[in-house]
Amino acid sequence: MTQVRTTKPFIEVLSGRRQPVPPIWMMRQAGRYLPEYREVRAKAGSFLDLCFTPELAAEVTLQPIRRFSFDAAIIFSDILVIPHALGREVHFEVGEGPRLRPLDTPDQAEALGARADFGKLKPVYEALRRVRRELDPKIALIGFCGAPWTVATYMVAGQGTPDQAPARIMAYRYPQAFTKIIDVLVESSIQYLLGQLDAGADVLQIFDTWAGVLPPREFMRWSIEPTRRIVEGVRKKAPDAKIIGFPRGAGALLPQYVETTGVDAVSIDWAAEPSLIRDRVQTRVAVQGNLDPVALIAGGAALDQAIDDVLANFGNGRLIFNLGHGIQPETPIAHVDQMLKRVRAYQG
Ligand code: CP3
């Protein structure tokens, strides 16, 4: 039997081959700005029920693909399924965000890991298998996890805070205990990402949403180093694994992040300085980003200008067009159409 090899533009870019029209998807592309998502969400019960019901998780993963034909689908789940599998209590308050039982003493940190049950993540693998079966072979499927630092910030504080100070304080005050949390998260993330590859993910993204609150020394220790270990651990078993890192707010530390972690691509936020990215980041890895999600809410001529800026800044090199962070629930769908039309008309 001859094997038909279908190339995915998204994977081509990650493999070193710039595409004339950059592949495009959006972080948080399955979500509340879509009426069809809100409909499934309303009948699913809790947010975690939605994540852990394979047919529903697969359905909402595919919704934005049907509507917009993005070049990649990202599996519908959350970064906090890892603490859930580690036996921490996790739930999501509607309209507010995640709530966990705070983990802020050295004793609790030492006990972490004893109650891990990774069987809880099997529904995510099943959802990946379902999506892969239904997905056009030209479209890439992305699996993901949170970076240990970002996941730890929610575990320690028990919720999102303006600057994730509780985790920063714990890391300064009890570095050994905090290291224990990070180590458990590194090991469980490696297993989880390998499980997602096995279930059909083509690409993995590591979300470090809170990287930008760390000073350089702490950034090295708690963001770069654990991410480097995850990349190494995954590649030990899956040498060809394609990995995207998203250290939001890393700024001038981005070159160091890509050099040290070994990721294939880096997702950049909208504040990233274009010449630094072109000269010291895009020369080594593919760049993903970085439209301001608020420009996508605004629409009109300002949106066209913001799209053109991304294409002018990074379109000459390896680019995956994306937002600088997740799409916001109030974003008009017509603006997403406007963005797609303009990016796909790009003559690079
Ligand atoms: O990108 C996708 O479409 C895939 C799904 C996805 C979700 N969360 C679904 C979700 C992904 C990749 C995430 C990652 C995630 N989750 C991150 C990293 C990326 C980022 O956006 O910073 C973080 C920090 C979390 C933790 C989390 N989950 C928070 C802080 C919140 C509340 C804020 C909010 O947007 O509501 C969530 C809830 C969440 N995760 C929702 C969705 C669609 C909204 C809840 C709902 O629909 O009821």
Short mmCIF file of C-alpha atoms and ligand atoms in Angstrom, two decimals:
data_model
loop_
_atom_site.label_atom_id
_atom_site.label_comp_id
_atom_site.label_asym_id
_atom_site.label_seq_id
_atom_site.Cartn_x
_atom_site.Cartn_y
_atom_site.Cartn_z
CA MET A 1 0.00 0.00 0.00
CA THR A 2 1.36 3.40 -0.88
CA GLN A 3 1.20 5.97 1.84
CA VAL A 4 -0.21 9.31 0.81
CA ARG A 5 1.70 12.02 2.59
CA THR A 6 -0.37 15.11 3.12
CA THR A 7 1.62 18.16 4.07
CA LYS A 8 0.26 20.51 6.66
CA PRO A 9 1.29 24.16 6.07
CA PHE A 10 1.43 24.62 9.85
CA ILE A 11 3.93 21.76 10.27
CA GLU A 12 5.93 22.98 7.27
CA VAL A 13 6.57 26.29 9.02
CA LEU A 14 7.63 24.51 12.21
CA SER A 15 9.95 22.30 10.14
CA GLY A 16 11.85 25.25 8.70
CA ARG A 17 9.89 26.01 5.54
CA ARG A 18 8.28 29.46 5.37
CA GLN A 19 4.85 29.48 3.70
CA PRO A 20 3.88 32.34 1.32
CA VAL A 21 0.53 32.66 3.13
CA PRO A 22 1.17 32.19 6.84
CA PRO A 23 -0.90 29.44 8.51
CA ILE A 24 -3.39 30.91 10.96
CA TRP A 25 -5.28 29.91 14.13
CA MET A 26 -6.25 31.72 17.34
CA MET A 27 -5.46 30.97 20.95
CA ARG A 28 -8.78 30.22 22.73
CA GLN A 29 -10.45 29.77 19.34
CA ALA A 30 -13.08 27.46 20.86
CA GLY A 31 -14.91 29.64 23.33
CA ARG A 32 -17.54 32.07 24.39
CA TYR A 33 -17.40 34.43 21.37
CA LEU A 34 -19.05 31.56 19.39
CA PRO A 35 -22.81 31.01 19.85
CA GLU A 36 -22.38 27.30 19.02
CA TYR A 37 -19.85 27.02 21.87
CA ARG A 38 -22.17 28.76 24.33
CA GLU A 39 -24.90 26.31 23.36
CA VAL A 40 -22.78 23.21 24.07
CA ARG A 41 -21.33 24.85 27.19
CA ALA A 42 -24.83 25.48 28.58
CA LYS A 43 -25.83 21.83 28.40
CA ALA A 44 -22.49 20.32 29.44
CA GLY A 45 -22.76 20.97 33.17
CA SER A 46 -19.49 22.19 34.66
CA PHE A 47 -16.51 23.42 32.63
CA LEU A 48 -14.51 20.32 33.64
CA ASP A 49 -17.44 18.10 32.57
CA LEU A 50 -17.10 19.68 29.14
CA CYS A 51 -13.34 19.06 29.10
CA PHE A 52 -13.78 15.43 30.18
CA THR A 53 -16.68 14.41 27.91
CA PRO A 54 -14.86 13.33 24.72
CA GLU A 55 -17.75 13.80 22.28
CA LEU A 56 -18.45 17.32 23.56
CA ALA A 57 -14.78 18.32 23.83
CA ALA A 58 -14.23 17.06 20.27
CA GLU A 59 -17.30 18.94 19.06
CA VAL A 60 -16.22 22.32 20.46
CA THR A 61 -12.66 21.73 19.20
CA LEU A 62 -14.05 21.34 15.67
CA GLN A 63 -16.53 24.26 15.80
CA PRO A 64 -14.03 27.02 14.93
CA ILE A 65 -12.51 24.81 12.20
CA ARG A 66 -15.90 24.37 10.50
CA ARG A 67 -16.64 28.07 10.70
CA PHE A 68 -13.24 29.51 9.77
CA SER A 69 -11.10 26.67 8.26
CA PHE A 70 -8.16 27.52 10.47
CA ASP A 71 -4.86 25.72 9.75
CA ALA A 72 -4.78 24.20 13.22
CA ALA A 73 -7.24 22.87 15.78
CA ILE A 74 -6.32 23.03 19.47
CA ILE A 75 -7.82 20.36 21.66
CA PHE A 76 -10.42 21.76 24.02
CA SER A 77 -9.17 21.33 27.58
CA ASP A 78 -7.47 23.50 30.19
CA ILE A 79 -4.03 23.81 31.74
CA LEU A 80 -5.55 23.08 35.18
CA VAL A 81 -6.42 19.45 34.36
CA ILE A 82 -2.92 18.59 35.64
CA PRO A 83 -3.53 19.86 39.20
CA HIS A 84 -6.89 18.05 38.98
CA ALA A 85 -5.06 14.79 38.13
CA LEU A 86 -2.66 15.50 41.01
CA GLY A 87 -5.60 15.39 43.41
CA ARG A 88 -5.98 19.14 43.98
CA GLU A 89 -9.58 20.34 44.08
CA VAL A 90 -10.23 22.39 40.92
CA HIS A 91 -13.42 24.00 39.72
CA PHE A 92 -14.37 26.97 37.52
CA GLU A 93 -16.65 29.75 38.78
CA VAL A 94 -18.83 30.90 35.90
CA GLY A 95 -17.81 34.41 34.84
CA GLU A 96 -14.86 34.47 37.23
CA GLY A 97 -12.30 31.76 36.57
CA PRO A 98 -10.55 28.86 38.22
CA ARG A 99 -10.71 28.11 41.93
CA LEU A 100 -8.37 25.59 43.58
CA ARG A 101 -7.65 24.67 47.17
CA PRO A 102 -4.56 26.86 47.79
CA LEU A 103 -1.26 25.08 48.22
CA ASP A 104 0.96 27.43 50.15
CA THR A 105 2.88 25.55 52.83
CA PRO A 106 6.06 23.44 52.49
CA ASP A 107 4.21 20.44 53.97
CA GLN A 108 1.55 20.55 51.28
CA ALA A 109 4.23 20.88 48.60
CA GLU A 110 6.04 17.80 49.94
CA ALA A 111 2.84 15.74 49.87
CA LEU A 112 2.09 16.66 46.25
CA GLY A 113 2.34 13.76 43.84
CA ALA A 114 1.23 11.14 46.31
CA ARG A 115 -2.34 11.36 45.03
CA ALA A 116 -1.66 11.66 41.28
CA ASP A 117 -4.12 9.82 39.06
CA PHE A 118 -3.34 10.31 35.38
CA GLY A 119 -6.19 8.01 34.41
CA LYS A 120 -8.32 11.14 34.91
CA LEU A 121 -6.80 12.56 31.71
CA LYS A 122 -7.86 9.67 29.46
CA PRO A 123 -10.98 11.53 28.22
CA VAL A 124 -8.65 14.21 26.78
CA TYR A 125 -6.78 11.51 24.81
CA GLU A 126 -10.10 10.10 23.62
CA ALA A 127 -11.22 13.57 22.48
CA LEU A 128 -7.93 13.95 20.54
CA ARG A 129 -8.53 10.62 18.78
CA ARG A 130 -12.04 11.68 17.81
CA VAL A 131 -10.89 15.04 16.46
CA ARG A 132 -8.04 13.45 14.50
CA ARG A 133 -10.49 11.06 12.85
CA GLU A 134 -12.72 13.92 11.68
CA LEU A 135 -10.09 16.52 10.88
CA ASP A 136 -8.92 17.27 7.33
CA PRO A 137 -5.37 15.83 7.09
CA LYS A 138 -4.07 19.26 6.02
CA ILE A 139 -5.05 20.72 9.40
CA ALA A 140 -2.69 20.31 12.34
CA LEU A 141 -3.95 19.18 15.74
CA ILE A 142 -2.39 20.91 18.75
CA GLY A 143 -2.11 19.37 22.20
CA PHE A 144 -1.02 21.52 25.13
CA CYS A 145 -0.17 21.96 28.76
CA GLY A 146 0.58 24.88 31.02
CA ALA A 147 4.21 25.57 31.84
CA PRO A 148 5.04 24.51 35.40
CA TRP A 149 5.47 28.11 36.57
CA THR A 150 2.05 29.23 35.32
CA VAL A 151 0.26 26.11 36.62
CA ALA A 152 2.03 26.55 39.98
CA THR A 153 0.84 30.17 40.25
CA TYR A 154 -2.78 28.98 40.18
CA MET A 155 -2.08 26.05 42.51
CA VAL A 156 -0.43 28.24 45.13
CA ALA A 157 -2.89 31.16 45.07
CA GLY A 158 -5.92 28.97 44.38
CA GLN A 159 -7.01 31.42 41.66
CA GLY A 160 -5.80 34.05 39.22
CA THR A 161 -4.53 37.28 40.82
CA PRO A 162 -3.33 40.52 39.16
CA ASP A 163 0.38 39.64 39.47
CA GLN A 164 0.44 36.09 40.89
CA ALA A 165 2.29 37.39 43.96
CA PRO A 166 1.41 34.40 46.20
CA ALA A 167 3.52 32.01 44.07
CA ARG A 168 6.33 34.53 43.77
CA ILE A 169 6.39 34.93 47.53
CA MET A 170 6.39 31.17 48.07
CA ALA A 171 9.24 30.76 45.55
CA TYR A 172 11.35 33.36 47.39
CA ARG A 173 10.47 32.18 50.89
CA TYR A 174 10.51 28.40 50.43
CA PRO A 175 12.56 27.71 47.28
CA GLN A 176 12.98 24.02 48.14
CA ALA A 177 9.28 23.41 48.61
CA PHE A 178 8.51 25.40 45.49
CA THR A 179 11.07 23.34 43.56
CA LYS A 180 9.16 20.24 44.63
CA ILE A 181 5.95 21.60 43.07
CA ILE A 182 7.80 22.49 39.86
CA ASP A 183 9.45 19.05 39.68
CA VAL A 184 6.13 17.25 40.03
CA LEU A 185 4.67 19.47 37.30
CA VAL A 186 7.64 18.89 34.95
CA GLU A 187 7.29 15.11 35.24
CA SER A 188 3.51 15.05 34.91
CA SER A 189 3.58 17.48 31.96
CA ILE A 190 6.05 15.24 30.09
CA GLN A 191 3.76 12.23 30.56
CA TYR A 192 0.68 14.23 29.63
CA LEU A 193 2.24 15.68 26.44
CA LEU A 194 3.51 12.24 25.36
CA GLY A 195 0.01 10.87 25.92
CA GLN A 196 -1.40 13.62 23.69
CA LEU A 197 1.12 12.85 20.92
CA ASP A 198 0.19 9.21 21.17
CA ALA A 199 -3.50 10.10 20.81
CA GLY A 200 -2.91 12.03 17.58
CA ALA A 201 -1.60 15.52 18.41
CA ASP A 202 0.81 16.81 15.71
CA VAL A 203 2.14 19.74 17.72
CA LEU A 204 2.41 20.64 21.41
CA GLN A 205 2.14 24.10 22.92
CA ILE A 206 3.40 25.02 26.38
CA PHE A 207 1.48 28.03 27.80
CA ASP A 208 3.50 30.18 30.22
CA THR A 209 0.96 32.96 30.59
CA TRP A 210 2.58 34.34 33.76
CA ALA A 211 6.24 34.24 32.66
CA GLY A 212 6.30 38.04 32.43
CA VAL A 213 5.91 38.68 36.17
CA LEU A 214 9.34 37.19 36.93
CA PRO A 215 12.63 39.11 37.19
CA PRO A 216 15.41 37.70 34.95
CA ARG A 217 16.99 35.38 37.50
CA GLU A 218 13.63 33.93 38.52
CA PHE A 219 12.57 33.71 34.89
CA MET A 220 15.61 31.52 34.18
CA ARG A 221 14.90 29.31 37.14
CA TRP A 222 11.12 28.94 37.08
CA SER A 223 10.15 29.48 33.42
CA ILE A 224 13.07 28.64 31.11
CA GLU A 225 14.63 25.74 33.01
CA PRO A 226 11.44 23.70 33.67
CA THR A 227 10.34 24.27 30.06
CA ARG A 228 13.76 23.10 28.84
CA ARG A 229 13.35 19.92 30.91
CA ILE A 230 9.89 19.28 29.46
CA VAL A 231 11.15 19.70 25.88
CA GLU A 232 14.07 17.37 26.62
CA GLY A 233 11.83 14.81 28.34
CA VAL A 234 9.31 14.74 25.50
CA ARG A 235 12.05 14.49 22.82
CA LYS A 236 13.72 11.61 24.63
CA LYS A 237 10.67 9.48 23.76
CA ALA A 238 9.47 11.42 20.70
CA PRO A 239 12.56 12.92 19.03
CA ASP A 240 10.59 14.63 16.24
CA ALA A 241 7.97 16.23 18.49
CA LYS A 242 7.14 19.77 17.38
CA ILE A 243 6.88 22.14 20.33
CA ILE A 244 5.74 25.77 20.60
CA GLY A 245 6.50 27.81 23.72
CA PHE A 246 4.45 30.82 24.86
CA PRO A 247 6.31 32.76 27.56
CA ARG A 248 3.91 35.72 27.66
CA GLY A 249 5.59 38.97 28.62
CA ALA A 250 9.14 37.59 28.32
CA GLY A 251 10.19 40.70 26.36
CA ALA A 252 13.96 41.06 26.04
CA LEU A 253 14.44 37.57 27.50
CA LEU A 254 12.85 35.86 24.48
CA PRO A 255 16.18 35.11 22.70
CA GLN A 256 17.45 33.38 25.84
CA TYR A 257 14.17 31.46 26.13
CA VAL A 258 14.40 30.03 22.59
CA GLU A 259 18.12 29.26 22.82
CA THR A 260 17.85 27.41 26.11
CA THR A 261 14.52 25.59 25.86
CA GLY A 262 14.97 24.15 22.35
CA VAL A 263 11.39 24.87 21.24
CA ASP A 264 10.59 24.86 17.48
CA ALA A 265 8.54 28.03 17.66
CA VAL A 266 7.74 30.78 20.08
CA SER A 267 4.39 32.49 20.49
CA ILE A 268 4.84 36.21 21.14
CA ASP A 269 2.51 38.75 22.73
CA TRP A 270 1.62 42.08 21.06
CA ALA A 271 4.14 44.10 23.07
CA ALA A 272 7.14 42.18 21.65
CA GLU A 273 9.67 44.47 19.96
CA PRO A 274 9.72 43.58 16.22
CA SER A 275 13.43 44.07 15.44
CA LEU A 276 14.52 42.03 18.47
CA ILE A 277 12.20 39.23 17.32
CA ARG A 278 13.36 39.39 13.69
CA ASP A 279 17.08 39.56 14.45
CA ARG A 280 17.43 37.26 17.44
CA VAL A 281 14.38 34.98 17.54
CA GLN A 282 12.99 34.41 14.04
CA THR A 283 16.51 33.58 12.84
CA ARG A 284 16.41 30.44 15.01
CA VAL A 285 12.75 29.41 15.34
CA ALA A 286 9.34 30.07 13.82
CA VAL A 287 7.37 32.94 15.31
CA GLN A 288 3.67 32.76 16.19
CA GLY A 289 1.59 35.86 16.83
CA ASN A 290 0.98 38.60 17.60
CA LEU A 291 -2.18 40.56 16.82
CA ASP A 292 -3.50 42.54 19.78
CA PRO A 293 -6.77 40.74 20.77
CA VAL A 294 -8.23 44.15 21.58
CA ALA A 295 -7.66 45.31 17.97
CA LEU A 296 -9.74 42.27 16.97
CA ILE A 297 -12.55 43.56 19.22
CA ALA A 298 -12.24 47.07 17.73
CA GLY A 299 -12.34 46.02 14.06
CA GLY A 300 -12.45 48.52 11.20
CA ALA A 301 -9.42 50.28 9.74
CA ALA A 302 -7.49 49.92 13.00
CA LEU A 303 -7.79 46.13 12.73
CA ASP A 304 -6.58 46.18 9.10
CA GLN A 305 -3.61 48.29 10.17
CA ALA A 306 -2.78 45.97 13.08
CA ILE A 307 -2.95 42.90 10.79
CA ASP A 308 -0.72 44.59 8.20
CA ASP A 309 1.79 45.46 10.92
CA VAL A 310 2.10 41.80 11.98
CA LEU A 311 2.56 40.72 8.35
CA ALA A 312 5.08 43.51 7.65
CA ASN A 313 7.02 42.79 10.84
CA PHE A 314 7.27 39.01 10.56
CA GLY A 315 5.87 37.91 7.18
CA ASN A 316 9.29 37.71 5.53
CA GLY A 317 10.32 34.93 7.87
CA ARG A 318 8.66 31.83 9.30
CA LEU A 319 5.33 33.06 10.68
CA ILE A 320 2.23 31.43 12.11
CA PHE A 321 -0.39 34.15 12.29
CA ASN A 322 -2.13 34.26 15.67
CA LEU A 323 -3.18 36.65 18.40
CA GLY A 324 -0.79 37.84 21.09
CA HIS A 325 -3.05 36.12 23.67
CA GLY A 326 -6.48 34.45 23.68
CA ILE A 327 -9.51 35.84 21.83
CA GLN A 328 -11.86 37.71 24.17
CA PRO A 329 -15.50 36.63 24.56
CA GLU A 330 -16.89 40.00 23.35
CA THR A 331 -15.08 39.79 19.97
CA PRO A 332 -17.48 40.11 16.99
CA ILE A 333 -17.33 37.09 14.69
CA ALA A 334 -17.30 39.39 11.64
CA HIS A 335 -13.91 40.71 12.79
CA VAL A 336 -12.47 37.19 12.77
CA ASP A 337 -13.71 36.84 9.17
CA GLN A 338 -12.11 40.19 8.32
CA MET A 339 -8.79 39.01 9.77
CA LEU A 340 -8.84 35.69 7.91
CA LYS A 341 -9.66 37.31 4.59
CA ARG A 342 -6.85 39.84 4.93
CA VAL A 343 -4.20 37.35 6.08
CA ARG A 344 -5.11 34.88 3.34
CA ALA A 345 -4.87 37.61 0.69
CA TYR A 346 -1.28 38.34 1.76
CA GLN A 347 1.19 38.11 -1.11
CA GLY A 348 4.42 37.47 0.75
O1 CP3 B 1 -7.30 27.62 22.93
C1 CP3 B 1 -8.31 26.89 22.96
O2 CP3 B 1 -9.36 27.15 22.32
C2 CP3 B 1 -8.25 25.58 23.74
C3 CP3 B 1 -8.81 25.63 25.04
C4 CP3 B 1 -8.10 26.34 26.20
C5 CP3 B 1 -8.83 26.78 27.33
N1 CP3 B 1 -7.92 27.21 28.26
C6 CP3 B 1 -10.29 26.73 27.48
C7 CP3 B 1 -10.96 27.60 28.47
C8 CP3 B 1 -6.75 26.60 26.44
C9 CP3 B 1 -5.55 26.39 25.53
C10 CP3 B 1 -6.65 27.15 27.75
C11 CP3 B 1 -5.37 27.49 28.39
C12 CP3 B 1 -5.37 28.20 29.67
N2 CP3 B 1 -6.22 28.04 30.72
C13 CP3 B 1 -4.39 29.14 30.06
C14 CP3 B 1 -3.18 29.55 29.24
C15 CP3 B 1 -3.52 30.46 28.12
C16 CP3 B 1 -4.10 31.78 28.52
O3 CP3 B 1 -5.20 32.08 28.03
O4 CP3 B 1 -3.47 32.50 29.30
C17 CP3 B 1 -4.71 29.58 31.35
C18 CP3 B 1 -3.96 30.60 32.17
C19 CP3 B 1 -5.87 28.85 31.77
C20 CP3 B 1 -6.58 28.91 33.08
C21 CP3 B 1 -7.96 29.43 32.93
N3 CP3 B 1 -9.00 28.71 32.38
C22 CP3 B 1 -8.44 30.69 33.31
C23 CP3 B 1 -7.62 31.79 33.95
C24 CP3 B 1 -9.81 30.72 32.98
C25 CP3 B 1 -10.79 31.82 33.30
C26 CP3 B 1 -10.65 32.98 32.38
C27 CP3 B 1 -11.61 32.83 31.25
O5 CP3 B 1 -11.19 33.06 30.09
O6 CP3 B 1 -12.77 32.47 31.52
C28 CP3 B 1 -10.13 29.48 32.36
C29 CP3 B 1 -11.44 29.05 31.82
C30 CP3 B 1 -11.49 28.63 30.40
N4 CP3 B 1 -10.58 27.83 29.78
C31 CP3 B 1 -12.53 28.95 29.48
C32 CP3 B 1 -12.20 28.31 28.27
C33 CP3 B 1 -13.00 28.30 27.00
C34 CP3 B 1 -13.77 29.77 29.79
C35 CP3 B 1 -14.72 29.03 30.68
C36 CP3 B 1 -16.06 28.70 30.06
O7 CP3 B 1 -16.24 28.68 28.85
O8 CP3 B 1 -16.97 28.41 30.86
#
